Tab-separated table of C-alpha atoms and ligand atoms in Angstrom:
chain	number	residue	atom	x	y	z
A	19	MET	CA	24.418	32.066	19.316
A	20	THR	CA	21.152	32.477	18.687
A	21	ALA	CA	18.950	29.674	18.668
A	22	ARG	CA	17.254	28.370	15.192
A	23	ILE	CA	13.574	28.479	15.752
A	24	ILE	CA	11.591	25.195	14.500
A	25	SER	CA	8.523	26.417	13.783
A	26	GLY	CA	5.190	24.232	14.665
A	27	THR	CA	3.069	26.712	12.393
A	28	GLU	CA	5.066	25.967	8.957
A	29	ILE	CA	5.587	22.285	9.488
A	30	ALA	CA	2.105	21.758	10.626
A	31	GLN	CA	0.902	23.773	7.120
A	32	GLN	CA	3.897	21.115	5.093
A	33	ILE	CA	1.777	18.416	6.759
A	34	ARG	CA	-1.282	19.692	6.003
A	35	GLU	CA	-0.433	20.119	2.613
A	36	GLU	CA	0.546	16.571	2.325
A	37	LEU	CA	-2.873	15.267	4.006
A	38	LYS	CA	-4.844	17.545	1.598
A	39	ALA	CA	-3.668	15.636	-1.218
A	40	GLU	CA	-3.944	12.322	0.248
A	41	ILE	CA	-7.563	13.300	0.971
A	42	ILE	CA	-8.301	13.939	-2.542
A	43	HIS	CA	-6.774	10.901	-3.322
A	44	LEU	CA	-8.653	8.696	-0.835
A	45	LYS	CA	-11.822	10.537	-2.673
A	46	GLU	CA	-11.173	10.184	-6.073
A	47	GLN	CA	-9.590	6.803	-6.356
A	48	HIS	CA	-11.221	4.854	-3.553
A	49	GLY	CA	-14.716	7.191	-3.241
A	50	VAL	CA	-13.519	7.234	0.912
A	51	VAL	CA	-14.077	10.463	2.844
A	52	PRO	CA	-12.385	10.606	6.115
A	53	GLY	CA	-14.528	11.666	8.837
A	54	LEU	CA	-14.425	12.917	12.474
A	55	ALA	CA	-16.685	12.933	15.445
A	56	THR	CA	-16.108	15.227	17.969
A	57	ILE	CA	-18.332	15.124	21.216
A	58	ILE	CA	-18.059	18.008	24.217
A	59	VAL	CA	-20.445	17.659	27.196
A	60	GLY	CA	-20.955	20.658	28.889
A	61	ASP	CA	-20.326	24.674	27.680
A	62	ASP	CA	-16.609	24.695	29.258
A	63	PRO	CA	-15.217	27.797	26.988
A	64	ALA	CA	-11.774	26.273	26.653
A	65	SER	CA	-13.048	22.906	25.772
A	66	GLN	CA	-15.523	24.664	23.128
A	67	THR	CA	-12.768	26.713	21.380
A	68	TYR	CA	-10.193	23.599	21.021
A	69	VAL	CA	-13.376	21.573	19.378
A	70	GLY	CA	-13.770	24.298	17.591
A	71	SER	CA	-10.417	24.555	16.168
A	72	LYS	CA	-10.679	21.041	15.273
A	73	ILE	CA	-13.883	21.325	13.332
A	74	LYS	CA	-12.205	23.996	11.203
A	75	SER	CA	-9.351	21.762	10.435
A	76	CYS	CA	-11.564	19.023	9.435
A	77	GLN	CA	-13.564	21.404	6.956
A	78	SER	CA	-10.123	23.196	5.834
A	79	LEU	CA	-8.917	19.277	4.875
A	80	GLY	CA	-12.112	18.228	3.167
A	81	ILE	CA	-12.340	15.827	6.383
A	82	PHE	CA	-15.898	15.109	7.062
A	83	SER	CA	-17.166	16.556	10.701
A	84	ALA	CA	-19.841	15.869	13.064
A	85	ASN	CA	-19.536	17.304	16.260
A	86	PHE	CA	-22.270	16.222	18.878
A	87	PRO	CA	-22.422	18.906	21.572
A	88	LEU	CA	-24.297	17.284	24.402
A	89	PRO	CA	-25.487	19.073	28.208
A	90	ASN	CA	-23.359	19.238	31.336
A	91	GLU	CA	-26.171	16.680	32.860
A	92	THR	CA	-25.533	14.027	29.874
A	93	SER	CA	-25.384	10.601	31.859
A	94	GLU	CA	-22.349	7.962	31.634
A	95	SER	CA	-24.578	5.963	29.930
A	96	ASP	CA	-26.027	8.017	27.199
A	97	LEU	CA	-22.876	9.187	26.506
A	98	LEU	CA	-21.822	5.690	25.815
A	99	ASP	CA	-24.909	4.635	23.813
A	100	LEU	CA	-23.907	7.377	21.481
A	101	ILE	CA	-20.024	6.378	21.352
A	102	GLU	CA	-21.464	2.778	20.487
A	103	LYS	CA	-23.152	3.999	17.766
A	104	LEU	CA	-20.519	6.408	16.411
A	105	ASN	CA	-18.167	3.212	16.781
A	106	HIS	CA	-20.747	1.585	14.073
A	107	ASP	CA	-21.016	4.107	11.980
A	108	PRO	CA	-19.050	3.999	8.735
A	109	LYS	CA	-19.222	7.649	7.765
A	110	ILE	CA	-17.000	8.311	11.172
A	111	SER	CA	-13.456	7.395	11.315
A	112	GLY	CA	-12.284	8.920	14.354
A	113	ILE	CA	-14.150	9.835	18.044
A	114	LEU	CA	-12.803	12.496	20.003
A	115	VAL	CA	-14.370	12.995	23.214
A	116	GLN	CA	-13.203	16.660	24.642
A	117	VAL	CA	-11.763	16.348	28.189
A	118	PRO	CA	-12.835	17.392	30.660
A	119	LEU	CA	-15.952	15.740	31.500
A	120	PRO	CA	-18.185	16.630	34.374
A	121	SER	CA	-18.120	14.342	37.453
A	122	GLN	CA	-20.745	12.082	36.624
A	123	ILE	CA	-19.354	10.820	33.787
A	124	ASP	CA	-15.861	8.464	34.672
A	125	GLU	CA	-13.364	9.231	31.941
A	126	GLY	CA	-11.308	6.317	31.766
A	127	CYS	CA	-14.437	4.543	31.484
A	128	VAL	CA	-15.365	6.476	27.596
A	129	MET	CA	-12.106	6.315	26.639
A	130	MET	CA	-12.155	2.397	26.930
A	131	ALA	CA	-15.982	2.585	25.068
A	132	ILE	CA	-14.139	4.300	21.830
A	133	SER	CA	-13.166	1.246	19.533
A	134	PRO	CA	-9.375	1.083	19.045
A	135	ASP	CA	-9.711	0.977	15.383
A	136	LYS	CA	-11.384	4.816	15.905
A	137	ASP	CA	-9.021	5.887	18.597
A	138	VAL	CA	-7.595	9.085	17.004
A	139	ASP	CA	-6.391	10.627	20.451
A	140	GLY	CA	-4.342	7.680	20.794
A	141	PHE	CA	-5.773	7.618	24.862
A	142	HIS	CA	-7.302	4.085	24.441
A	143	PRO	CA	-4.911	1.368	26.668
A	144	VAL	CA	-4.762	-0.863	23.345
A	145	SER	CA	-3.668	1.896	21.574
A	146	ALA	CA	-0.850	2.784	24.654
A	147	GLY	CA	-0.160	-0.875	24.888
A	148	ARG	CA	0.786	-0.844	20.980
A	149	MET	CA	2.689	2.250	21.195
A	150	VAL	CA	4.610	0.934	24.136
A	151	ALA	CA	5.435	-2.562	22.341
A	152	GLY	CA	6.635	-0.550	19.072
A	153	GLN	CA	3.666	-2.190	16.932
A	154	PRO	CA	1.791	0.315	14.523
A	155	THR	CA	-0.974	1.982	16.296
A	156	PHE	CA	-2.664	5.751	17.037
A	157	LEU	CA	-0.102	7.817	18.589
A	158	PRO	CA	-1.480	10.424	20.878
A	159	CYS	CA	-1.373	13.752	18.849
A	160	THR	CA	1.002	16.202	20.976
A	161	PRO	CA	3.681	13.580	21.229
A	162	HIS	CA	3.419	12.343	17.969
A	163	GLY	CA	3.334	16.118	16.934
A	164	ILE	CA	6.509	16.549	18.533
A	165	GLN	CA	8.483	13.415	17.104
A	166	GLU	CA	7.498	15.226	13.938
A	167	LEU	CA	9.051	18.788	14.877
A	168	LEU	CA	11.949	16.800	15.589
A	169	ILE	CA	12.388	14.927	12.109
A	170	ARG	CA	11.007	17.627	10.088
A	171	GLY	CA	12.958	20.273	12.236
A	172	GLY	CA	16.329	18.490	10.947
A	173	VAL	CA	17.406	17.133	14.845
A	174	GLU	CA	18.904	13.938	14.673
A	175	THR	CA	17.223	11.920	17.661
A	176	LYS	CA	19.403	8.578	17.271
A	177	GLY	CA	21.674	8.183	20.380
A	178	ALA	CA	20.540	11.565	21.951
A	179	GLU	CA	20.308	12.431	25.141
A	180	VAL	CA	16.517	13.180	25.504
A	181	VAL	CA	15.287	14.738	28.831
A	182	ILE	CA	11.562	15.263	29.344
A	183	VAL	CA	10.540	17.117	32.347
A	184	GLY	CA	6.906	16.123	32.985
A	185	ARG	CA	5.708	12.458	33.320
A	186	SER	CA	1.618	13.166	32.241
A	187	ASN	CA	-0.184	10.377	30.395
A	188	ILE	CA	-1.237	12.837	27.337
A	189	VAL	CA	2.447	14.105	26.767
A	190	GLY	CA	5.450	13.417	29.247
A	191	LYS	CA	4.947	9.515	29.304
A	192	PRO	CA	4.219	9.020	25.503
A	193	VAL	CA	6.602	11.429	24.138
A	194	ALA	CA	9.210	9.286	26.419
A	195	ASN	CA	8.122	5.866	25.110
A	196	ILE	CA	8.139	7.157	20.914
A	197	LEU	CA	11.341	8.781	21.004
A	198	MET	CA	12.883	5.343	23.235
A	199	GLN	CA	11.557	3.159	20.041
A	200	LYS	CA	14.274	1.238	17.990
A	201	ALA	CA	13.336	3.292	15.075
A	202	ASN	CA	13.819	6.156	12.585
A	203	GLY	CA	12.832	9.489	14.249
A	204	ALA	CA	13.414	7.582	17.550
A	205	ASN	CA	16.475	5.570	19.145
A	206	ALA	CA	17.255	8.514	21.950
A	207	THR	CA	18.243	7.539	25.445
A	208	VAL	CA	15.487	8.802	27.392
A	209	THR	CA	15.190	10.246	31.147
A	210	ILE	CA	11.967	11.696	32.501
A	211	CYS	CA	12.290	14.273	35.061
A	212	HIS	CA	9.148	15.218	37.434
A	213	SER	CA	8.278	17.092	41.023
A	214	ALA	CA	9.710	14.568	42.864
A	215	THR	CA	13.236	14.689	40.875
A	216	ARG	CA	15.911	15.797	43.426
A	217	ASP	CA	18.260	17.642	41.059
A	218	ILE	CA	16.432	18.466	38.078
A	219	SER	CA	19.016	20.907	36.556
A	220	ALA	CA	21.732	17.855	36.568
A	221	HIS	CA	19.724	16.333	34.168
A	222	THR	CA	18.695	19.068	32.278
A	223	LEU	CA	22.265	20.245	31.345
A	224	ARG	CA	23.084	16.441	29.910
A	225	ALA	CA	20.006	16.372	27.318
A	226	ASP	CA	20.876	17.064	23.611
A	227	ILE	CA	17.309	17.716	23.286
A	228	LEU	CA	15.180	18.607	26.039
A	229	ILE	CA	11.638	18.765	26.545
A	230	ALA	CA	9.397	20.740	28.978
A	231	ALA	CA	5.607	19.576	29.176
A	232	ILE	CA	5.229	21.016	33.165
A	233	GLY	CA	2.637	23.803	33.127
A	234	LYS	CA	4.860	26.363	34.509
A	235	PRO	CA	5.826	29.579	33.049
A	236	LYS	CA	9.448	30.072	32.207
A	237	PHE	CA	10.128	26.944	34.290
A	238	ILE	CA	13.243	26.092	32.492
A	239	THR	CA	15.623	28.830	32.504
A	240	ALA	CA	19.095	29.672	30.504
A	241	ASP	CA	21.159	28.140	33.241
A	242	MET	CA	19.335	24.516	32.814
A	243	VAL	CA	20.219	23.741	29.305
A	244	LYS	CA	23.006	22.330	27.778
A	245	ALA	CA	24.971	24.946	25.230
A	246	GLY	CA	24.085	23.545	21.765
A	247	ALA	CA	20.977	21.972	22.866
A	248	THR	CA	17.572	21.760	21.130
A	249	VAL	CA	14.656	22.860	23.277
A	250	ILE	CA	10.952	22.097	22.878
A	251	ASP	CA	8.342	23.405	24.592
A	252	VAL	CA	5.120	22.133	25.048
A	253	GLY	CA	3.743	24.167	28.094
A	254	THR	CA	0.680	26.488	27.088
A	255	ASN	CA	0.002	28.820	29.977
A	256	GLU	CA	-2.310	31.536	29.817
A	257	ILE	CA	-0.710	34.654	31.681
A	258	GLY	CA	-3.163	37.117	30.492
A	259	LYS	CA	-5.739	39.045	28.047
A	260	THR	CA	-5.428	41.698	25.435
A	261	PRO	CA	-7.417	44.125	25.642
A	262	ALA	CA	-9.140	42.866	22.999
A	263	GLY	CA	-9.595	39.362	25.021
A	264	LYS	CA	-7.642	37.434	23.123
A	265	ARG	CA	-5.057	34.905	25.633
A	266	ILE	CA	-1.422	35.832	26.020
A	267	LEU	CA	0.654	32.474	26.052
A	268	CYS	CA	3.530	31.708	27.587
A	269	GLY	CA	5.486	28.240	27.447
A	270	ASP	CA	7.561	26.192	30.270
A	271	VAL	CA	10.734	27.787	29.060
A	272	ASP	CA	12.019	30.946	29.351
A	273	PHE	CA	12.548	31.696	25.860
A	274	ASP	CA	14.141	35.033	25.482
A	275	LYS	CA	17.267	33.764	27.610
A	276	VAL	CA	17.366	30.352	26.846
A	277	LYS	CA	17.479	30.828	22.669
A	278	GLU	CA	20.878	32.647	23.869
A	279	VAL	CA	21.859	28.994	24.980
A	280	ALA	CA	20.561	26.337	22.812
A	281	ALA	CA	21.169	25.561	19.040
A	282	ALA	CA	17.283	25.312	18.244
A	283	ILE	CA	14.051	26.303	19.796
A	284	THR	CA	10.197	25.968	19.548
A	285	PRO	CA	8.364	29.259	20.311
A	286	VAL	CA	4.757	29.397	22.394
A	287	PRO	CA	3.093	30.176	20.377
A	288	GLY	CA	3.474	28.286	16.762
A	289	GLY	CA	5.448	25.368	18.419
A	290	VAL	CA	3.829	22.382	19.519
A	291	GLY	CA	0.291	23.877	19.553
A	292	PRO	CA	-0.192	23.641	15.674
A	293	MET	CA	0.938	20.212	15.814
A	294	THR	CA	-1.450	18.656	17.815
A	295	ILE	CA	-4.621	19.257	15.685
A	296	VAL	CA	-2.325	18.006	12.634
A	297	MET	CA	-1.482	15.201	14.221
A	298	LEU	CA	-5.140	14.406	14.515
A	299	MET	CA	-6.154	15.088	11.237
A	300	ALA	CA	-3.380	12.096	10.170
A	301	ASN	CA	-4.387	10.038	12.525
A	302	THR	CA	-8.207	10.441	11.325
A	303	VAL	CA	-6.964	9.878	7.577
A	304	LYS	CA	-5.033	7.053	9.200
A	305	ALA	CA	-7.946	5.466	10.539
A	306	ALA	CA	-10.134	6.259	7.255
A	307	LYS	CA	-7.494	3.876	5.434
A	308	LEU	CA	-7.302	1.229	8.053
A	309	ALA	CA	-11.084	1.156	7.895
A	310	HIS	CA	-10.629	0.195	3.949
A	311	GLN	CA	-7.884	-1.912	3.879
A	312	LEU	CA	-5.977	0.917	2.523
A	313	ASN	CA	-2.789	1.170	4.541
B	406	NAP	P1	0.467	17.647	33.923
B	406	NAP	O1	-0.628	16.779	33.591
B	406	NAP	O2	0.066	18.940	34.572
B	406	NAP	O3	2.215	17.555	34.317
B	406	NAP	C1	2.894	18.692	34.460
B	406	NAP	C2	3.708	17.357	34.534
B	406	NAP	O4	5.151	18.193	35.282
B	406	NAP	C3	3.691	16.706	35.997
B	406	NAP	O5	4.669	15.401	35.825
B	406	NAP	C4	4.378	16.953	37.421
B	406	NAP	O6	5.176	16.499	38.225
B	406	NAP	C5	5.950	17.740	36.736
B	406	NAP	N1	5.931	19.339	37.514
B	406	NAP	C6	5.372	20.097	38.085
B	406	NAP	N2	5.689	20.675	38.876
B	406	NAP	C7	7.520	20.480	38.696
B	406	NAP	C8	8.387	21.082	39.482
B	406	NAP	N3	8.349	22.074	40.378
B	406	NAP	N4	9.403	20.400	39.054
B	406	NAP	C9	9.575	18.870	38.080
B	406	NAP	N5	8.221	18.798	37.690
B	406	NAP	C10	7.091	19.042	37.886
B	406	NAP	O7	0.439	18.459	32.465
B	406	NAP	P2	0.265	18.482	31.379
B	406	NAP	O8	-0.885	17.940	30.447
B	406	NAP	O9	1.554	17.537	30.732
B	406	NAP	O10	0.478	19.677	30.305
B	406	NAP	C11	2.300	20.327	30.523
B	406	NAP	C12	1.998	21.527	30.002
B	406	NAP	O11	1.868	21.222	28.211
B	406	NAP	C13	0.770	22.666	30.042
B	406	NAP	O12	1.315	23.542	30.002
B	406	NAP	C14	-0.032	22.293	29.351
B	406	NAP	O13	-1.062	23.333	28.837
B	406	NAP	C15	0.640	21.819	28.051
B	406	NAP	N6	0.319	21.189	26.557
B	406	NAP	C16	0.083	21.541	25.462
B	406	NAP	C17	-0.271	20.902	24.325
B	406	NAP	C18	-0.212	21.500	22.890
B	406	NAP	O14	-0.805	20.928	22.131
B	406	NAP	N7	0.718	22.487	22.866
B	406	NAP	C19	-1.218	19.970	24.597
B	406	NAP	C20	-0.572	19.001	26.291
B	406	NAP	C21	-0.815	19.834	27.039
B	406	NAP	P3	4.410	15.120	39.006
B	406	NAP	O15	3.827	13.698	38.024
B	406	NAP	O16	5.359	14.592	39.985
B	406	NAP	O17	3.135	16.104	39.329
């Protein structure tokens, strides 16, 4: 058996088409244009690439985008002042502060300063609290993208044994929370593994849906996967560069071997990655609707 590929590239494209139509409707029927502010402090090349692709994505969908590149020595209070201004700017529906931030700036403080109504990254503690309580909120983009991949990829989550390897605040913990909710596209029995888990394979071998968010190339091997499982690979590990300087990426799953055991699998690249940006766009549209009581 060779696994069916769940293509994040294709599913993200479907969602983009839906968003495009919704953005046109918002503009024509309500005069509303969603707007995303991106703030980047310093000149980290990876951060610049990420922000660049978010801006491009806004432009291709008709979302207004305003980018605020700040010097590396920006003080925390200057950054907080800018966020406060953007919190009150009616053209801005969502605010994204690219991390990592330089050491003089407290990341937690910055996330807290973003209005929960504009928290399109879904990292504000108010958003996280609502997510845990199963209330409507902005869900963090990568975990929400994983849920959409499962739903649109035709994978039943209700009653499924989901095993997540990795418990970070941006992937493992939120995806566990999302998938354990008593809701459509969730309602799973969830286990989280981490570096202190005694026998990871004993858990992963039970998984109907195995989610790998570890940050270690090919960590999940074929002997750790139950026959017929769905495997979602969040890992984005750079293992080299092409002669042209393009990053060569490898997931946390040994794709070539695991695809012979699993029933469905996401590739890297082209799996979870494209979903993250499109869910950010979806949150920005949602924020614009929320600001105009159109939800
Ligand atoms: P992270 O913050 O470094 O967390 C890694 C998690 O894996 C931790 O919970 C850690 O356990 C666990 N872990 C590490 N080594 C382990 C081991 N030997 N056995 C069991 N668990 C182990 O990473 P992250 O931010 O969640 O990211 C994970 C991967 O996803 C990275 O490759 C990242 O680049 C990628 N990613 C991709 C996207 C996307 O859009 N595609 C978005 C976010 C992240 P402890 O908690 O015990 O340390």
